[in-house]
């Protein structure tokens, strides 16, 4: 099944109002490559000004709370980020699973909140280096899928991002064969849970994606796009990744 490529940026805890000028070039590239979906998740403080600056670009949140409102100091709800202009959110990023000790159940609740409030979600899964070294990578990732996948999971609002923890921000990446194998295992697990809908769901790769390796990574079997960290902070580095996806999409 042919699936549109999705290139999503994740600014993490970076950026300020001055940095939003980078979105001008990213939005222009998105408009110039209509066969590829482009999105950028920014810190919560930048969602509203980012959306106002580039209303044609999909702007997202980096996280949300599972509850719609309540006594959760310092958190933001799906309804709040949607009102600010977000059309999607990340959930379950490995840095939150590790640093904030989020469980699969927490991630599932956040994904459900996104759907309940009418925004899309990119659900992140991935193994540590230790888990890969002992041969448990696929078992760990497919267990995360089983535990994190929300009810009603469907391709029109949910994507999965495979991000090996040991490859994020390190400059290290799995081999193309390793990525293809993991995406195949994820697809198989999704089919066992949601049936034929799994064939329409986009699987993204995340972990030290750069202009230099984008063509190779995006060309791997069952890779439908990328979740890009550091290289999404500037248009100069993000645009070649979008171009790589467009080239593959046009020849696919």
PDB file of C-alpha atoms in Angstrom:
ATOM      1  CA  UNK A   1       0.000   0.000   0.000  1.00  0.00           C
ATOM      2  CA  UNK A   2       1.324   3.440  -0.938  1.00  0.00           C
ATOM      3  CA  UNK A   3       1.420   5.781   2.060  1.00  0.00           C
ATOM      4  CA  UNK A   4       2.251   9.492   1.956  1.00  0.00           C
ATOM      5  CA  UNK A   5       5.570  10.343   3.560  1.00  0.00           C
ATOM      6  CA  UNK A   6       5.394  12.369   6.767  1.00  0.00           C
ATOM      7  CA  UNK A   7       8.393  14.409   7.889  1.00  0.00           C
ATOM      8  CA  UNK A   8       7.852  15.689  11.419  1.00  0.00           C
ATOM      9  CA  UNK A   9      10.225  17.881  13.386  1.00  0.00           C
ATOM     10  CA  UNK A  10      10.584  17.881  17.160  1.00  0.00           C
ATOM     11  CA  UNK A  11      12.207  21.000  18.590  1.00  0.00           C
ATOM     12  CA  UNK A  12      12.287  19.579  22.146  1.00  0.00           C
ATOM     13  CA  UNK A  13      13.232  22.266  24.738  1.00  0.00           C
ATOM     14  CA  UNK A  14      14.729  24.566  22.139  1.00  0.00           C
ATOM     15  CA  UNK A  15      13.601  27.696  20.376  1.00  0.00           C
ATOM     16  CA  UNK A  16      12.225  31.134  21.107  1.00  0.00           C
ATOM     17  CA  UNK A  17      10.216  33.723  19.211  1.00  0.00           C
ATOM     18  CA  UNK A  18      13.254  34.691  17.144  1.00  0.00           C
ATOM     19  CA  UNK A  19      13.707  31.058  16.072  1.00  0.00           C
ATOM     20  CA  UNK A  20      10.286  31.034  14.426  1.00  0.00           C
ATOM     21  CA  UNK A  21      11.822  32.658  11.356  1.00  0.00           C
ATOM     22  CA  UNK A  22      13.095  29.148  10.525  1.00  0.00           C
ATOM     23  CA  UNK A  23       9.487  28.087   9.997  1.00  0.00           C
ATOM     24  CA  UNK A  24       9.166  30.408   6.995  1.00  0.00           C
ATOM     25  CA  UNK A  25      11.494  28.268   4.895  1.00  0.00           C
ATOM     26  CA  UNK A  26      10.011  25.041   6.233  1.00  0.00           C
ATOM     27  CA  UNK A  27       6.492  26.181   5.350  1.00  0.00           C
ATOM     28  CA  UNK A  28       7.638  27.177   1.863  1.00  0.00           C
ATOM     29  CA  UNK A  29       9.214  23.739   1.372  1.00  0.00           C
ATOM     30  CA  UNK A  30       6.026  22.059   2.543  1.00  0.00           C
ATOM     31  CA  UNK A  31       4.004  24.072   0.043  1.00  0.00           C
ATOM     32  CA  UNK A  32       6.470  23.246  -2.735  1.00  0.00           C
ATOM     33  CA  UNK A  33       6.256  19.515  -2.004  1.00  0.00           C
ATOM     34  CA  UNK A  34       2.523  18.833  -1.721  1.00  0.00           C
ATOM     35  CA  UNK A  35       2.962  15.055  -1.975  1.00  0.00           C
ATOM     36  CA  UNK A  36       4.771  15.010   1.382  1.00  0.00           C
ATOM     37  CA  UNK A  37       3.218  15.916   4.743  1.00  0.00           C
ATOM     38  CA  UNK A  38       5.390  18.220   6.855  1.00  0.00           C
ATOM     39  CA  UNK A  39       4.840  18.994  10.530  1.00  0.00           C
ATOM     40  CA  UNK A  40       6.787  20.571  13.386  1.00  0.00           C
ATOM     41  CA  UNK A  41       6.231  20.016  17.115  1.00  0.00           C
ATOM     42  CA  UNK A  42       7.383  23.027  19.117  1.00  0.00           C
ATOM     43  CA  UNK A  43       7.489  23.904  22.840  1.00  0.00           C
ATOM     44  CA  UNK A  44       4.070  24.772  24.255  1.00  0.00           C
ATOM     45  CA  UNK A  45       4.965  28.463  24.540  1.00  0.00           C
ATOM     46  CA  UNK A  46       5.581  28.650  20.794  1.00  0.00           C
ATOM     47  CA  UNK A  47       2.503  26.837  19.479  1.00  0.00           C
ATOM     48  CA  UNK A  48       0.285  29.935  19.179  1.00  0.00           C
ATOM     49  CA  UNK A  49       2.888  32.259  17.615  1.00  0.00           C
ATOM     50  CA  UNK A  50       4.109  29.487  15.309  1.00  0.00           C
ATOM     51  CA  UNK A  51       0.591  28.774  14.082  1.00  0.00           C
ATOM     52  CA  UNK A  52      -0.053  32.482  13.597  1.00  0.00           C
ATOM     53  CA  UNK A  53       3.164  32.912  11.623  1.00  0.00           C
ATOM     54  CA  UNK A  54       2.752  29.907   9.290  1.00  0.00           C
ATOM     55  CA  UNK A  55      -0.935  28.915   9.352  1.00  0.00           C
ATOM     56  CA  UNK A  56      -0.450  26.581   6.404  1.00  0.00           C
ATOM     57  CA  UNK A  57       2.116  24.428   8.237  1.00  0.00           C
ATOM     58  CA  UNK A  58       1.049  21.694  10.639  1.00  0.00           C
ATOM     59  CA  UNK A  59       2.208  22.786  14.100  1.00  0.00           C
ATOM     60  CA  UNK A  60       2.081  20.354  16.990  1.00  0.00           C
ATOM     61  CA  UNK A  61       2.713  19.903  20.695  1.00  0.00           C
ATOM     62  CA  UNK A  62       5.530  17.831  22.133  1.00  0.00           C
ATOM     63  CA  UNK A  63       3.340  16.334  24.849  1.00  0.00           C
ATOM     64  CA  UNK A  64      -0.074  16.567  26.469  1.00  0.00           C
ATOM     65  CA  UNK A  65      -1.706  15.326  29.662  1.00  0.00           C
ATOM     66  CA  UNK A  66      -4.115  12.402  29.531  1.00  0.00           C
ATOM     67  CA  UNK A  67      -6.802  14.388  31.364  1.00  0.00           C
ATOM     68  CA  UNK A  68      -8.838  17.141  29.732  1.00  0.00           C
ATOM     69  CA  UNK A  69      -8.532  19.419  32.789  1.00  0.00           C
ATOM     70  CA  UNK A  70      -7.848  19.301  36.493  1.00  0.00           C
ATOM     71  CA  UNK A  71      -5.265  19.729  39.239  1.00  0.00           C
ATOM     72  CA  UNK A  72      -2.192  18.970  37.151  1.00  0.00           C
ATOM     73  CA  UNK A  73       0.150  21.889  37.768  1.00  0.00           C
ATOM     74  CA  UNK A  74       2.461  22.647  34.879  1.00  0.00           C
ATOM     75  CA  UNK A  75       0.724  20.332  32.408  1.00  0.00           C
ATOM     76  CA  UNK A  76      -1.246  21.153  29.276  1.00  0.00           C
ATOM     77  CA  UNK A  77      -4.267  19.339  27.877  1.00  0.00           C
ATOM     78  CA  UNK A  78      -5.082  18.342  24.323  1.00  0.00           C
ATOM     79  CA  UNK A  79      -7.849  20.948  24.266  1.00  0.00           C
ATOM     80  CA  UNK A  80      -5.382  23.648  25.335  1.00  0.00           C
ATOM     81  CA  UNK A  81      -2.815  22.919  22.635  1.00  0.00           C
ATOM     82  CA  UNK A  82      -5.561  22.598  20.034  1.00  0.00           C
ATOM     83  CA  UNK A  83      -6.918  26.025  20.998  1.00  0.00           C
ATOM     84  CA  UNK A  84      -3.378  27.394  20.644  1.00  0.00           C
ATOM     85  CA  UNK A  85      -3.200  26.062  17.087  1.00  0.00           C
ATOM     86  CA  UNK A  86      -1.766  22.553  17.377  1.00  0.00           C
ATOM     87  CA  UNK A  87      -3.105  19.972  14.956  1.00  0.00           C
ATOM     88  CA  UNK A  88      -1.183  17.061  16.488  1.00  0.00           C
ATOM     89  CA  UNK A  89       0.910  16.006  19.452  1.00  0.00           C
ATOM     90  CA  UNK A  90       3.747  13.635  20.162  1.00  0.00           C
ATOM     91  CA  UNK A  91       3.102  11.043  22.880  1.00  0.00           C
ATOM     92  CA  UNK A  92       5.504   8.604  24.497  1.00  0.00           C
ATOM     93  CA  UNK A  93       8.762  10.137  23.297  1.00  0.00           C
ATOM     94  CA  UNK A  94      11.629   8.129  24.782  1.00  0.00           C
ATOM     95  CA  UNK A  95      12.941  11.173  26.632  1.00  0.00           C
ATOM     96  CA  UNK A  96       9.617  11.427  28.470  1.00  0.00           C
ATOM     97  CA  UNK A  97       9.440   7.683  29.064  1.00  0.00           C
ATOM     98  CA  UNK A  98      12.935   7.862  30.605  1.00  0.00           C
ATOM     99  CA  UNK A  99      13.047  11.283  32.275  1.00  0.00           C
ATOM    100  CA  UNK A 100       9.413  11.502  33.408  1.00  0.00           C
ATOM    101  CA  UNK A 101       9.039   7.735  33.923  1.00  0.00           C
ATOM    102  CA  UNK A 102       6.008   7.500  31.648  1.00  0.00           C
ATOM    103  CA  UNK A 103       4.500   4.049  31.332  1.00  0.00           C
ATOM    104  CA  UNK A 104       2.749   2.476  28.366  1.00  0.00           C
ATOM    105  CA  UNK A 105      -0.542   3.124  30.181  1.00  0.00           C
ATOM    106  CA  UNK A 106       0.348   6.823  30.499  1.00  0.00           C
ATOM    107  CA  UNK A 107       1.125   7.017  26.785  1.00  0.00           C
ATOM    108  CA  UNK A 108      -2.085   5.211  25.872  1.00  0.00           C
ATOM    109  CA  UNK A 109      -4.064   7.721  27.938  1.00  0.00           C
ATOM    110  CA  UNK A 110      -2.408  10.651  26.197  1.00  0.00           C
ATOM    111  CA  UNK A 111      -3.060   9.220  22.745  1.00  0.00           C
ATOM    112  CA  UNK A 112      -6.694   8.688  23.694  1.00  0.00           C
ATOM    113  CA  UNK A 113      -6.904  12.308  24.882  1.00  0.00           C
ATOM    114  CA  UNK A 114      -5.581  13.507  21.538  1.00  0.00           C
ATOM    115  CA  UNK A 115      -8.247  11.588  19.657  1.00  0.00           C
ATOM    116  CA  UNK A 116     -10.970  12.689  22.080  1.00  0.00           C
ATOM    117  CA  UNK A 117     -10.090  16.311  21.397  1.00  0.00           C
ATOM    118  CA  UNK A 118      -9.756  16.033  17.635  1.00  0.00           C
ATOM    119  CA  UNK A 119      -6.009  16.240  17.109  1.00  0.00           C
ATOM    120  CA  UNK A 120      -3.660  13.680  15.607  1.00  0.00           C
ATOM    121  CA  UNK A 121      -0.925  11.864  17.506  1.00  0.00           C
ATOM    122  CA  UNK A 122       2.509  10.451  16.782  1.00  0.00           C
ATOM    123  CA  UNK A 123       3.083   7.604  19.228  1.00  0.00           C
ATOM    124  CA  UNK A 124       6.764   6.886  19.935  1.00  0.00           C
ATOM    125  CA  UNK A 125       8.318   3.534  20.799  1.00  0.00           C
ATOM    126  CA  UNK A 126      11.899   2.287  20.979  1.00  0.00           C
ATOM    127  CA  UNK A 127      14.453   0.153  22.778  1.00  0.00           C
ATOM    128  CA  UNK A 128      17.603   0.950  24.738  1.00  0.00           C
ATOM    129  CA  UNK A 129      21.052  -0.199  23.631  1.00  0.00           C
ATOM    130  CA  UNK A 130      21.122  -2.790  26.400  1.00  0.00           C
ATOM    131  CA  UNK A 131      17.827  -4.254  25.225  1.00  0.00           C
ATOM    132  CA  UNK A 132      19.110  -4.439  21.650  1.00  0.00           C
ATOM    133  CA  UNK A 133      22.428  -5.961  22.680  1.00  0.00           C
ATOM    134  CA  UNK A 134      20.711  -8.882  24.431  1.00  0.00           C
ATOM    135  CA  UNK A 135      18.400  -9.483  21.478  1.00  0.00           C
ATOM    136  CA  UNK A 136      15.220  -8.114  23.041  1.00  0.00           C
ATOM    137  CA  UNK A 137      14.679  -5.115  20.750  1.00  0.00           C
ATOM    138  CA  UNK A 138      11.677  -6.422  18.815  1.00  0.00           C
ATOM    139  CA  UNK A 139      10.066  -7.912  21.918  1.00  0.00           C
ATOM    140  CA  UNK A 140      10.424  -4.623  23.807  1.00  0.00           C
ATOM    141  CA  UNK A 141       9.076  -2.477  20.978  1.00  0.00           C
ATOM    142  CA  UNK A 142       6.123  -4.707  20.128  1.00  0.00           C
ATOM    143  CA  UNK A 143       5.235  -4.853  23.836  1.00  0.00           C
ATOM    144  CA  UNK A 144       5.248  -1.050  23.892  1.00  0.00           C
ATOM    145  CA  UNK A 145       2.914  -1.069  20.893  1.00  0.00           C
ATOM    146  CA  UNK A 146       0.544  -3.466  22.649  1.00  0.00           C
ATOM    147  CA  UNK A 147       0.580  -1.431  25.858  1.00  0.00           C
ATOM    148  CA  UNK A 148       0.464   2.066  24.363  1.00  0.00           C
ATOM    149  CA  UNK A 149      -1.919   1.698  21.422  1.00  0.00           C
ATOM    150  CA  UNK A 150      -5.213   3.443  22.218  1.00  0.00           C
ATOM    151  CA  UNK A 151      -8.672   2.134  21.463  1.00  0.00           C
ATOM    152  CA  UNK A 152      -9.856   3.219  18.041  1.00  0.00           C
ATOM    153  CA  UNK A 153      -6.330   3.472  16.663  1.00  0.00           C
ATOM    154  CA  UNK A 154      -6.605   4.398  12.993  1.00  0.00           C
ATOM    155  CA  UNK A 155      -4.358   5.776  10.279  1.00  0.00           C
ATOM    156  CA  UNK A 156      -6.335   8.983   9.844  1.00  0.00           C
ATOM    157  CA  UNK A 157      -5.235  10.301  13.237  1.00  0.00           C
ATOM    158  CA  UNK A 158      -2.383   8.126  14.511  1.00  0.00           C
ATOM    159  CA  UNK A 159       1.163   7.407  13.331  1.00  0.00           C
ATOM    160  CA  UNK A 160       3.867   5.334  15.015  1.00  0.00           C
ATOM    161  CA  UNK A 161       7.457   6.567  15.368  1.00  0.00           C
ATOM    162  CA  UNK A 162      10.184   4.005  15.994  1.00  0.00           C
ATOM    163  CA  UNK A 163      13.044   5.759  17.754  1.00  0.00           C
ATOM    164  CA  UNK A 164      15.786   3.543  19.172  1.00  0.00           C
ATOM    165  CA  UNK A 165      16.758   5.306  22.391  1.00  0.00           C
ATOM    166  CA  UNK A 166      20.466   4.831  21.752  1.00  0.00           C
ATOM    167  CA  UNK A 167      20.284   6.604  18.379  1.00  0.00           C
ATOM    168  CA  UNK A 168      18.595   9.819  19.508  1.00  0.00           C
ATOM    169  CA  UNK A 169      20.975  12.750  19.347  1.00  0.00           C
ATOM    170  CA  UNK A 170      24.040  10.492  19.302  1.00  0.00           C
ATOM    171  CA  UNK A 171      24.818  10.476  15.610  1.00  0.00           C
ATOM    172  CA  UNK A 172      24.461   6.690  15.648  1.00  0.00           C
ATOM    173  CA  UNK A 173      21.767   4.952  13.618  1.00  0.00           C
ATOM    174  CA  UNK A 174      20.707   1.332  13.147  1.00  0.00           C
ATOM    175  CA  UNK A 175      21.431  -0.248   9.804  1.00  0.00           C
ATOM    176  CA  UNK A 176      18.785   0.098   7.134  1.00  0.00           C
ATOM    177  CA  UNK A 177      18.176  -3.632   7.461  1.00  0.00           C
ATOM    178  CA  UNK A 178      17.639  -3.276  11.222  1.00  0.00           C
ATOM    179  CA  UNK A 179      15.174  -0.430  10.701  1.00  0.00           C
ATOM    180  CA  UNK A 180      13.268  -2.348   8.014  1.00  0.00           C
ATOM    181  CA  UNK A 181      13.110  -5.411  10.258  1.00  0.00           C
ATOM    182  CA  UNK A 182      11.777  -3.408  13.203  1.00  0.00           C
ATOM    183  CA  UNK A 183       9.205  -1.588  11.095  1.00  0.00           C
ATOM    184  CA  UNK A 184       8.106  -4.942   9.711  1.00  0.00           C
ATOM    185  CA  UNK A 185       7.709  -6.291  13.242  1.00  0.00           C
ATOM    186  CA  UNK A 186       5.710  -3.205  14.241  1.00  0.00           C
ATOM    187  CA  UNK A 187       3.451  -3.590  11.198  1.00  0.00           C
ATOM    188  CA  UNK A 188       2.872  -7.254  12.021  1.00  0.00           C
ATOM    189  CA  UNK A 189       2.032  -6.410  15.634  1.00  0.00           C
ATOM    190  CA  UNK A 190      -0.360  -3.677  14.535  1.00  0.00           C
ATOM    191  CA  UNK A 191      -2.135  -6.118  12.208  1.00  0.00           C
ATOM    192  CA  UNK A 192      -2.657  -8.497  15.107  1.00  0.00           C
ATOM    193  CA  UNK A 193      -4.366  -5.697  17.053  1.00  0.00           C
ATOM    194  CA  UNK A 194      -6.221  -3.548  14.504  1.00  0.00           C
ATOM    195  CA  UNK A 195      -6.319  -5.760  11.432  1.00  0.00           C
ATOM    196  CA  UNK A 196      -6.187  -4.328   7.929  1.00  0.00           C
ATOM    197  CA  UNK A 197      -6.112  -0.746   9.256  1.00  0.00           C
ATOM    198  CA  UNK A 198      -2.467  -1.412  10.109  1.00  0.00           C
ATOM    199  CA  UNK A 199      -1.562  -1.350   6.432  1.00  0.00           C
ATOM    200  CA  UNK A 200      -2.623   2.293   6.152  1.00  0.00           C
ATOM    201  CA  UNK A 201      -0.853   3.489   9.309  1.00  0.00           C
ATOM    202  CA  UNK A 202       2.370   5.426   8.796  1.00  0.00           C
ATOM    203  CA  UNK A 203       5.515   4.204  10.534  1.00  0.00           C
ATOM    204  CA  UNK A 204       8.187   6.861  11.009  1.00  0.00           C
ATOM    205  CA  UNK A 205      11.838   6.411  11.894  1.00  0.00           C
ATOM    206  CA  UNK A 206      13.417   8.732  14.445  1.00  0.00           C
ATOM    207  CA  UNK A 207      16.977   8.860  15.710  1.00  0.00           C
ATOM    208  CA  UNK A 208      19.808  11.043  14.344  1.00  0.00           C
ATOM    209  CA  UNK A 209      18.106  11.642  10.989  1.00  0.00           C
ATOM    210  CA  UNK A 210      20.216  14.130   9.021  1.00  0.00           C
ATOM    211  CA  UNK A 211      20.416  15.505   5.474  1.00  0.00           C
ATOM    212  CA  UNK A 212      23.272  13.068   4.869  1.00  0.00           C
ATOM    213  CA  UNK A 213      21.411   9.874   5.763  1.00  0.00           C
ATOM    214  CA  UNK A 214      17.791  10.837   5.023  1.00  0.00           C
ATOM    215  CA  UNK A 215      17.657   9.365   1.522  1.00  0.00           C
ATOM    216  CA  UNK A 216      18.914   5.994   2.706  1.00  0.00           C
ATOM    217  CA  UNK A 217      16.757   5.840   5.831  1.00  0.00           C
ATOM    218  CA  UNK A 218      13.565   6.995   4.119  1.00  0.00           C
ATOM    219  CA  UNK A 219      14.094   4.463   1.361  1.00  0.00           C
ATOM    220  CA  UNK A 220      14.049   1.526   3.768  1.00  0.00           C
ATOM    221  CA  UNK A 221      11.182  -0.932   3.586  1.00  0.00           C
ATOM    222  CA  UNK A 222       8.102   0.104   5.597  1.00  0.00           C
ATOM    223  CA  UNK A 223       9.535   3.532   6.485  1.00  0.00           C
ATOM    224  CA  UNK A 224       6.831   6.115   5.812  1.00  0.00           C
ATOM    225  CA  UNK A 225       8.650   9.172   7.070  1.00  0.00           C
ATOM    226  CA  UNK A 226      10.833  10.514   9.841  1.00  0.00           C
ATOM    227  CA  UNK A 227      10.640  12.121  13.259  1.00  0.00           C
ATOM    228  CA  UNK A 228      13.534  14.574  13.181  1.00  0.00           C
ATOM    229  CA  UNK A 229      15.127  16.181  16.221  1.00  0.00           C
ATOM    230  CA  UNK A 230      18.135  18.494  15.940  1.00  0.00           C
ATOM    231  CA  UNK A 231      18.007  18.754  12.155  1.00  0.00           C
ATOM    232  CA  UNK A 232      14.511  20.261  12.357  1.00  0.00           C
ATOM    233  CA  UNK A 233      15.704  23.335  14.235  1.00  0.00           C
ATOM    234  CA  UNK A 234      16.881  25.070  11.075  1.00  0.00           C
ATOM    235  CA  UNK A 235      15.371  25.207   7.626  1.00  0.00           C
ATOM    236  CA  UNK A 236      18.818  24.622   6.109  1.00  0.00           C
ATOM    237  CA  UNK A 237      19.028  21.143   7.639  1.00  0.00           C
ATOM    238  CA  UNK A 238      15.332  20.233   7.567  1.00  0.00           C
ATOM    239  CA  UNK A 239      14.662  21.095   3.931  1.00  0.00           C
ATOM    240  CA  UNK A 240      16.996  18.434   2.469  1.00  0.00           C
ATOM    241  CA  UNK A 241      15.143  15.804   4.499  1.00  0.00           C
ATOM    242  CA  UNK A 242      11.824  16.993   3.087  1.00  0.00           C
ATOM    243  CA  UNK A 243      13.364  16.931  -0.404  1.00  0.00           C
ATOM    244  CA  UNK A 244      14.597  13.374   0.126  1.00  0.00           C
ATOM    245  CA  UNK A 245      11.112  12.270   1.098  1.00  0.00           C
ATOM    246  CA  UNK A 246       9.604  14.013  -1.927  1.00  0.00           C
ATOM    247  CA  UNK A 247      12.076  12.300  -4.247  1.00  0.00           C
ATOM    248  CA  UNK A 248      11.238   8.883  -2.848  1.00  0.00           C
ATOM    249  CA  UNK A 249       7.505   9.640  -2.910  1.00  0.00           C
ATOM    250  CA  UNK A 250       7.673  10.632  -6.581  1.00  0.00           C
ATOM    251  CA  UNK A 251       9.442   7.421  -7.564  1.00  0.00           C
ATOM    252  CA  UNK A 252       7.534   5.122  -5.236  1.00  0.00           C
TER     253      UNK A 252
END
